[in-house]
PDB file of C-alpha atoms in Angstrom:
ATOM      1  CA  GLY F 321       0.000   0.000   0.000  1.00  0.00           C
ATOM      2  CA  GLN F 322       0.906   3.649  -0.104  1.00  0.00           C
ATOM      3  CA  ASN F 323       1.557   6.198   2.626  1.00  0.00           C
ATOM      4  CA  ILE F 324       1.690   9.868   1.692  1.00  0.00           C
ATOM      5  CA  ASP F 325       2.490  12.554   4.245  1.00  0.00           C
ATOM      6  CA  GLN F 326       2.311  16.310   3.926  1.00  0.00           C
ATOM      7  CA  PRO F 327       1.816  19.086   6.485  1.00  0.00           C
ATOM      8  CA  THR F 328      -1.788  19.917   7.292  1.00  0.00           C
ATOM      9  CA  GLU F 329      -1.485  23.689   7.240  1.00  0.00           C
ATOM     10  CA  MET F 330       0.973  26.429   6.294  1.00  0.00           C
ATOM     11  CA  THR F 331       0.820  30.208   6.347  1.00  0.00           C
ATOM     12  CA  ALA F 332       2.794  32.777   4.395  1.00  0.00           C
ATOM     13  CA  THR F 333       2.640  36.414   3.306  1.00  0.00           C
ATOM     14  CA  GLU F 334       2.202  37.946  -0.111  1.00  0.00           C
ATOM     15  CA  GLY F 335       5.378  38.072  -2.158  1.00  0.00           C
ATOM     16  CA  ALA F 336       7.103  35.381  -0.113  1.00  0.00           C
ATOM     17  CA  ILE F 337       8.295  31.926  -1.129  1.00  0.00           C
ATOM     18  CA  VAL F 338       6.818  28.782   0.409  1.00  0.00           C
ATOM     19  CA  GLN F 339       7.852  25.148   0.126  1.00  0.00           C
ATOM     20  CA  ILE F 340       5.325  22.362   0.700  1.00  0.00           C
ATOM     21  CA  ASN F 341       6.899  18.999   1.390  1.00  0.00           C
ATOM     22  CA  CYS F 342       5.563  15.555   0.634  1.00  0.00           C
ATOM     23  CA  THR F 343       7.019  12.200   1.640  1.00  0.00           C
ATOM     24  CA  TYR F 344       5.744   8.914   0.362  1.00  0.00           C
ATOM     25  CA  GLN F 345       6.223   5.183   0.651  1.00  0.00           C
ATOM     26  CA  THR F 346       5.188   3.053  -2.296  1.00  0.00           C
ATOM     27  CA  SER F 347       6.053  -0.086  -4.188  1.00  0.00           C
ATOM     28  CA  GLY F 348       6.547   0.420  -7.906  1.00  0.00           C
ATOM     29  CA  PHE F 349       6.680   4.205  -8.205  1.00  0.00           C
ATOM     30  CA  ASN F 350       5.334   5.579 -11.465  1.00  0.00           C
ATOM     31  CA  GLY F 351       5.084   9.327 -11.008  1.00  0.00           C
ATOM     32  CA  LEU F 352       4.261  12.096  -8.544  1.00  0.00           C
ATOM     33  CA  PHE F 353       1.692  14.806  -9.150  1.00  0.00           C
ATOM     34  CA  TRP F 354       0.737  18.065  -7.448  1.00  0.00           C
ATOM     35  CA  TYR F 355      -2.766  19.456  -7.559  1.00  0.00           C
ATOM     36  CA  GLN F 356      -4.260  22.729  -6.360  1.00  0.00           C
ATOM     37  CA  GLN F 357      -7.750  22.839  -4.897  1.00  0.00           C
ATOM     38  CA  HIS F 358      -9.540  26.044  -3.960  1.00  0.00           C
ATOM     39  CA  ALA F 359     -12.280  25.770  -1.358  1.00  0.00           C
ATOM     40  CA  GLY F 360     -15.464  24.356  -2.843  1.00  0.00           C
ATOM     41  CA  GLU F 361     -13.842  23.590  -6.180  1.00  0.00           C
ATOM     42  CA  ALA F 362     -12.315  20.616  -7.965  1.00  0.00           C
ATOM     43  CA  PRO F 363      -8.595  19.800  -7.842  1.00  0.00           C
ATOM     44  CA  THR F 364      -6.633  21.129 -10.812  1.00  0.00           C
ATOM     45  CA  PHE F 365      -3.380  19.686 -12.138  1.00  0.00           C
ATOM     46  CA  LEU F 366      -0.219  21.652 -11.351  1.00  0.00           C
ATOM     47  CA  SER F 367       2.806  19.494 -12.055  1.00  0.00           C
ATOM     48  CA  TYR F 368       4.205  16.039 -12.731  1.00  0.00           C
ATOM     49  CA  ASN F 369       7.563  14.481 -11.832  1.00  0.00           C
ATOM     50  CA  VAL F 370       8.731  11.009 -12.744  1.00  0.00           C
ATOM     51  CA  LEU F 371      12.510  11.559 -12.803  1.00  0.00           C
ATOM     52  CA  ASP F 372      14.656  13.096 -10.086  1.00  0.00           C
ATOM     53  CA  GLY F 373      15.121  16.813 -10.228  1.00  0.00           C
ATOM     54  CA  LEU F 374      13.308  20.086 -10.515  1.00  0.00           C
ATOM     55  CA  GLU F 375      10.472  20.927 -12.892  1.00  0.00           C
ATOM     56  CA  GLU F 376       9.734  24.627 -13.231  1.00  0.00           C
ATOM     57  CA  LYS F 377       6.514  26.115 -14.485  1.00  0.00           C
ATOM     58  CA  GLY F 378       6.217  29.835 -13.970  1.00  0.00           C
ATOM     59  CA  ARG F 379       5.934  30.717 -10.279  1.00  0.00           C
ATOM     60  CA  PHE F 380       5.560  27.052  -9.365  1.00  0.00           C
ATOM     61  CA  SER F 381       8.299  24.417  -9.259  1.00  0.00           C
ATOM     62  CA  SER F 382       8.231  20.807  -8.152  1.00  0.00           C
ATOM     63  CA  PHE F 383      11.142  18.660  -7.060  1.00  0.00           C
ATOM     64  CA  LEU F 384      11.451  14.889  -6.770  1.00  0.00           C
ATOM     65  CA  SER F 385      13.951  12.552  -5.114  1.00  0.00           C
ATOM     66  CA  ARG F 386      12.897   8.973  -5.749  1.00  0.00           C
ATOM     67  CA  SER F 387      15.600   7.463  -3.528  1.00  0.00           C
ATOM     68  CA  LYS F 388      14.349   9.501  -0.579  1.00  0.00           C
ATOM     69  CA  GLY F 389      10.651   9.190  -1.351  1.00  0.00           C
ATOM     70  CA  TYR F 390      10.437  12.961  -1.201  1.00  0.00           C
ATOM     71  CA  SER F 391       8.971  15.795  -3.201  1.00  0.00           C
ATOM     72  CA  TYR F 392       8.287  19.450  -2.670  1.00  0.00           C
ATOM     73  CA  LEU F 393       6.227  22.122  -4.345  1.00  0.00           C
ATOM     74  CA  LEU F 394       7.809  25.574  -4.366  1.00  0.00           C
ATOM     75  CA  LEU F 395       5.616  28.613  -4.809  1.00  0.00           C
ATOM     76  CA  LYS F 396       7.327  31.944  -5.492  1.00  0.00           C
ATOM     77  CA  GLU F 397       6.018  35.516  -5.387  1.00  0.00           C
ATOM     78  CA  LEU F 398       2.979  34.411  -3.454  1.00  0.00           C
ATOM     79  CA  GLN F 399      -0.345  36.003  -4.257  1.00  0.00           C
ATOM     80  CA  MET F 400      -3.592  36.006  -2.292  1.00  0.00           C
ATOM     81  CA  LYS F 401      -5.149  33.773  -4.948  1.00  0.00           C
ATOM     82  CA  ASP F 402      -2.609  31.061  -4.056  1.00  0.00           C
ATOM     83  CA  SER F 403      -4.550  30.426  -0.844  1.00  0.00           C
ATOM     84  CA  ALA F 404      -5.769  26.887  -1.437  1.00  0.00           C
ATOM     85  CA  SER F 405      -5.170  23.263  -0.567  1.00  0.00           C
ATOM     86  CA  TYR F 406      -2.212  21.587  -2.295  1.00  0.00           C
ATOM     87  CA  LEU F 407      -2.472  17.851  -2.833  1.00  0.00           C
ATOM     88  CA  CYS F 408       0.447  15.519  -3.390  1.00  0.00           C
ATOM     89  CA  ALA F 409      -0.487  12.363  -5.322  1.00  0.00           C
ATOM     90  CA  VAL F 410       1.517   9.275  -6.212  1.00  0.00           C
ATOM     91  CA  ARG F 411       0.929   6.669  -8.853  1.00  0.00           C
ATOM     92  CA  GLU F 412       2.206   3.147  -8.563  1.00  0.00           C
ATOM     93  CA  VAL F 413       2.585   0.920 -11.600  1.00  0.00           C
ATOM     94  CA  GLY F 414      -0.813  -0.211 -12.853  1.00  0.00           C
ATOM     95  CA  THR F 415      -2.902   1.826 -10.425  1.00  0.00           C
ATOM     96  CA  ALA F 416      -4.654   5.140 -10.194  1.00  0.00           C
ATOM     97  CA  LEU F 417      -3.421   8.199  -8.333  1.00  0.00           C
ATOM     98  CA  ILE F 418      -3.462   8.015  -4.552  1.00  0.00           C
ATOM     99  CA  PHE F 419      -3.699  11.408  -2.874  1.00  0.00           C
ATOM    100  CA  GLY F 420      -2.314  12.773   0.354  1.00  0.00           C
ATOM    101  CA  LYS F 421      -4.715  14.641   2.605  1.00  0.00           C
ATOM    102  CA  GLY F 422      -3.479  17.988   1.363  1.00  0.00           C
ATOM    103  CA  THR F 423      -1.782  21.067   2.776  1.00  0.00           C
ATOM    104  CA  THR F 424      -3.963  24.122   3.317  1.00  0.00           C
ATOM    105  CA  LEU F 425      -1.959  27.248   2.490  1.00  0.00           C
ATOM    106  CA  SER F 426      -3.148  30.604   3.760  1.00  0.00           C
ATOM    107  CA  VAL F 427      -1.589  33.697   2.194  1.00  0.00           C
ATOM    108  CA  SER F 428      -2.014  36.979   4.038  1.00  0.00           C
ATOM    109  CA  SER F 429      -1.243  40.543   3.022  1.00  0.00           C
TER     110      SER F 429
ATOM    111  CA  ASP P 315     -14.202  20.769 -24.727  1.00  0.00           C
ATOM    112  CA  ALA P 316     -16.607  21.333 -21.840  1.00  0.00           C
ATOM    113  CA  GLY P 317     -14.467  19.324 -19.453  1.00  0.00           C
ATOM    114  CA  VAL P 318     -15.707  16.562 -17.166  1.00  0.00           C
ATOM    115  CA  ILE P 319     -19.394  17.074 -16.453  1.00  0.00           C
ATOM    116  CA  GLN P 320     -21.020  15.803 -13.279  1.00  0.00           C
ATOM    117  CA  SER P 321     -24.605  15.913 -12.163  1.00  0.00           C
ATOM    118  CA  PRO P 322     -26.214  16.813  -9.907  1.00  0.00           C
ATOM    119  CA  ARG P 323     -24.028  19.458  -8.237  1.00  0.00           C
ATOM    120  CA  HIS P 324     -25.837  19.027  -4.940  1.00  0.00           C
ATOM    121  CA  GLU P 325     -27.956  16.190  -3.646  1.00  0.00           C
ATOM    122  CA  VAL P 326     -29.781  15.993  -0.355  1.00  0.00           C
ATOM    123  CA  THR P 327     -31.495  12.723   0.395  1.00  0.00           C
ATOM    124  CA  GLU P 328     -32.924  10.808   3.291  1.00  0.00           C
ATOM    125  CA  MET P 329     -31.226   7.793   4.778  1.00  0.00           C
ATOM    126  CA  GLY P 330     -32.254   4.626   2.999  1.00  0.00           C
ATOM    127  CA  GLN P 331     -32.923   6.259  -0.344  1.00  0.00           C
ATOM    128  CA  GLU P 332     -31.113   5.380  -3.563  1.00  0.00           C
ATOM    129  CA  VAL P 333     -28.719   7.973  -4.943  1.00  0.00           C
ATOM    130  CA  THR P 334     -27.319   8.051  -8.489  1.00  0.00           C
ATOM    131  CA  LEU P 335     -24.431  10.298  -9.449  1.00  0.00           C
ATOM    132  CA  ARG P 336     -23.591  10.884 -13.103  1.00  0.00           C
ATOM    133  CA  CYS P 337     -20.438  11.693 -15.018  1.00  0.00           C
ATOM    134  CA  LYS P 338     -19.552  12.519 -18.612  1.00  0.00           C
ATOM    135  CA  PRO P 339     -15.780  12.312 -19.211  1.00  0.00           C
ATOM    136  CA  ILE P 340     -13.785  14.350 -21.704  1.00  0.00           C
ATOM    137  CA  SER P 341     -14.134  12.969 -25.202  1.00  0.00           C
ATOM    138  CA  GLY P 342     -11.119  10.839 -26.103  1.00  0.00           C
ATOM    139  CA  HIS P 343     -10.099  10.096 -22.547  1.00  0.00           C
ATOM    140  CA  ASP P 344      -9.866   6.363 -21.937  1.00  0.00           C
ATOM    141  CA  TYR P 345      -9.664   6.397 -18.138  1.00  0.00           C
ATOM    142  CA  LEU P 346     -12.446   7.364 -15.748  1.00  0.00           C
ATOM    143  CA  PHE P 347     -12.108   7.608 -11.971  1.00  0.00           C
ATOM    144  CA  TRP P 348     -14.524   8.064  -9.087  1.00  0.00           C
ATOM    145  CA  TYR P 349     -13.169   9.677  -5.911  1.00  0.00           C
ATOM    146  CA  ARG P 350     -14.793  10.686  -2.634  1.00  0.00           C
ATOM    147  CA  GLN P 351     -13.554  13.589  -0.523  1.00  0.00           C
ATOM    148  CA  THR P 352     -14.179  14.231   3.173  1.00  0.00           C
ATOM    149  CA  MET P 353     -12.357  16.363   5.717  1.00  0.00           C
ATOM    150  CA  MET P 354     -11.348  13.331   7.737  1.00  0.00           C
ATOM    151  CA  ARG P 355     -10.149  11.021   4.983  1.00  0.00           C
ATOM    152  CA  GLY P 356      -9.200  13.388   2.174  1.00  0.00           C
ATOM    153  CA  LEU P 357      -9.575  12.297  -1.445  1.00  0.00           C
ATOM    154  CA  GLU P 358     -10.148   8.550  -1.680  1.00  0.00           C
ATOM    155  CA  LEU P 359     -10.201   6.473  -4.846  1.00  0.00           C
ATOM    156  CA  LEU P 360     -13.387   4.423  -5.131  1.00  0.00           C
ATOM    157  CA  ILE P 361     -13.116   2.786  -8.553  1.00  0.00           C
ATOM    158  CA  TYR P 362     -11.631   3.359 -11.953  1.00  0.00           C
ATOM    159  CA  PHE P 363     -12.334   2.235 -15.513  1.00  0.00           C
ATOM    160  CA  ASN P 364     -10.160   1.824 -18.582  1.00  0.00           C
ATOM    161  CA  ASN P 365     -11.965   1.703 -21.921  1.00  0.00           C
ATOM    162  CA  ASN P 366     -15.260   1.256 -20.041  1.00  0.00           C
ATOM    163  CA  VAL P 367     -14.000  -1.789 -18.117  1.00  0.00           C
ATOM    164  CA  PRO P 368     -13.705  -1.626 -14.305  1.00  0.00           C
ATOM    165  CA  ILE P 369     -10.064  -2.152 -13.381  1.00  0.00           C
ATOM    166  CA  ASP P 370      -9.930  -1.661  -9.631  1.00  0.00           C
ATOM    167  CA  ASP P 371     -12.934  -1.373  -7.331  1.00  0.00           C
ATOM    168  CA  SER P 372     -11.105  -2.149  -4.105  1.00  0.00           C
ATOM    169  CA  GLY P 373     -11.883   1.326  -2.805  1.00  0.00           C
ATOM    170  CA  MET P 374     -15.655   0.873  -2.975  1.00  0.00           C
ATOM    171  CA  PRO P 375     -16.693   0.950   0.693  1.00  0.00           C
ATOM    172  CA  GLU P 376     -19.213  -1.863   0.619  1.00  0.00           C
ATOM    173  CA  ASP P 377     -21.888  -3.563  -1.420  1.00  0.00           C
ATOM    174  CA  ARG P 378     -24.153  -0.544  -1.147  1.00  0.00           C
ATOM    175  CA  PHE P 379     -21.929   1.168  -3.716  1.00  0.00           C
ATOM    176  CA  SER P 380     -21.902   0.232  -7.393  1.00  0.00           C
ATOM    177  CA  ALA P 381     -20.524   1.901 -10.507  1.00  0.00           C
ATOM    178  CA  LYS P 382     -21.094   1.356 -14.201  1.00  0.00           C
ATOM    179  CA  MET P 383     -19.721   2.687 -17.444  1.00  0.00           C
ATOM    180  CA  PRO P 384     -22.028   1.523 -20.245  1.00  0.00           C
ATOM    181  CA  ASN P 385     -20.171   3.546 -22.901  1.00  0.00           C
ATOM    182  CA  ALA P 386     -17.204   5.859 -23.347  1.00  0.00           C
ATOM    183  CA  SER P 387     -19.198   8.981 -22.604  1.00  0.00           C
ATOM    184  CA  PHE P 388     -21.137   8.099 -19.472  1.00  0.00           C
ATOM    185  CA  SER P 389     -20.665   6.633 -16.011  1.00  0.00           C
ATOM    186  CA  THR P 390     -22.817   6.327 -12.907  1.00  0.00           C
ATOM    187  CA  LEU P 391     -22.093   5.793  -9.236  1.00  0.00           C
ATOM    188  CA  LYS P 392     -25.018   4.430  -7.270  1.00  0.00           C
ATOM    189  CA  ILE P 393     -25.525   4.167  -3.520  1.00  0.00           C
ATOM    190  CA  GLN P 394     -28.368   1.989  -2.318  1.00  0.00           C
ATOM    191  CA  PRO P 395     -29.373   2.342   0.451  1.00  0.00           C
ATOM    192  CA  SER P 396     -27.689   5.600   1.399  1.00  0.00           C
ATOM    193  CA  GLU P 397     -26.487   6.314   4.937  1.00  0.00           C
ATOM    194  CA  PRO P 398     -25.449   9.549   6.703  1.00  0.00           C
ATOM    195  CA  ARG P 399     -21.786   8.473   6.661  1.00  0.00           C
ATOM    196  CA  ASP P 400     -21.908   8.564   2.849  1.00  0.00           C
ATOM    197  CA  SER P 401     -22.145  12.351   3.012  1.00  0.00           C
ATOM    198  CA  ALA P 402     -19.154  13.701   1.069  1.00  0.00           C
ATOM    199  CA  VAL P 403     -18.143  15.350  -2.183  1.00  0.00           C
ATOM    200  CA  TYR P 404     -17.925  12.814  -4.973  1.00  0.00           C
ATOM    201  CA  PHE P 405     -15.598  13.649  -7.849  1.00  0.00           C
ATOM    202  CA  CYS P 406     -15.368  12.071 -11.246  1.00  0.00           C
ATOM    203  CA  ALA P 407     -12.122  12.508 -13.190  1.00  0.00           C
ATOM    204  CA  SER P 408     -10.894  11.407 -16.591  1.00  0.00           C
ATOM    205  CA  SER P 409      -7.499  10.970 -18.188  1.00  0.00           C
ATOM    206  CA  GLN P 410      -5.848   9.656 -21.301  1.00  0.00           C
ATOM    207  CA  THR P 411      -3.150   7.034 -21.551  1.00  0.00           C
ATOM    208  CA  GLY P 412       0.334   8.372 -20.934  1.00  0.00           C
ATOM    209  CA  PHE P 413       2.529   8.836 -17.917  1.00  0.00           C
ATOM    210  CA  GLY P 414       2.504  12.596 -17.814  1.00  0.00           C
ATOM    211  CA  TYR P 415      -1.200  13.157 -18.199  1.00  0.00           C
ATOM    212  CA  GLY P 416      -2.833  14.417 -15.090  1.00  0.00           C
ATOM    213  CA  TYR P 417      -6.447  13.834 -14.290  1.00  0.00           C
ATOM    214  CA  THR P 418      -9.124  16.374 -15.149  1.00  0.00           C
ATOM    215  CA  PHE P 419     -11.731  16.530 -12.414  1.00  0.00           C
ATOM    216  CA  GLY P 420     -15.384  17.390 -12.680  1.00  0.00           C
ATOM    217  CA  SER P 421     -16.940  19.970 -10.382  1.00  0.00           C
ATOM    218  CA  GLY P 422     -18.104  17.270  -7.994  1.00  0.00           C
ATOM    219  CA  THR P 423     -21.414  16.296  -6.423  1.00  0.00           C
ATOM    220  CA  ARG P 424     -21.928  17.341  -2.824  1.00  0.00           C
ATOM    221  CA  LEU P 425     -24.029  14.588  -1.269  1.00  0.00           C
ATOM    222  CA  THR P 426     -25.798  15.070   2.049  1.00  0.00           C
ATOM    223  CA  VAL P 427     -27.662  12.134   3.556  1.00  0.00           C
ATOM    224  CA  VAL P 428     -29.948  13.093   6.437  1.00  0.00           C
TER     225      VAL P 428
END
């Protein structure tokens, strides 16, 4: 089975940088995804990592270390609209995505 | 494309009643997933289909839950009889084959069983 851990809550201020960590334990790793979910809305796809290293996409970057079972999502130049829940999800070979419980990020001015 | 379409958006029903949730995936997507989200348990996978065939239903809580996909453009999730503990947001998502493709989620159905 899978175990995915991420912090429950984080707070930050506008313009700052925040890093949301995710650790996982799986058998047969086949990719790690990050999703953003605003309150009352559906999750939306942010990023995908299958190889070690950093993937950058605008203000958002995601890092993966497969040997350590570790990933992080880095958000730069925070804006109020970034207040949301961030979900880490892992896919094992031949299965669907399994999600962590999410990290609720609150951005204040 | 209109995205993944779910109906109804909200459903309030009495305990013991049958509930049917509906989903239309994105055209061309060959995977369809049903998830349930609660504060306590987060986003849980219930069942998923590939090319209309159920692949893994190990997440379905019990025999009261059933899901079908009669064709590539329609799926249902049925709860019979419903119980208060089934209250949650139910999401349908679809995807296409390929490692890097994320899932596209529908807007969800908020189910309240009283």
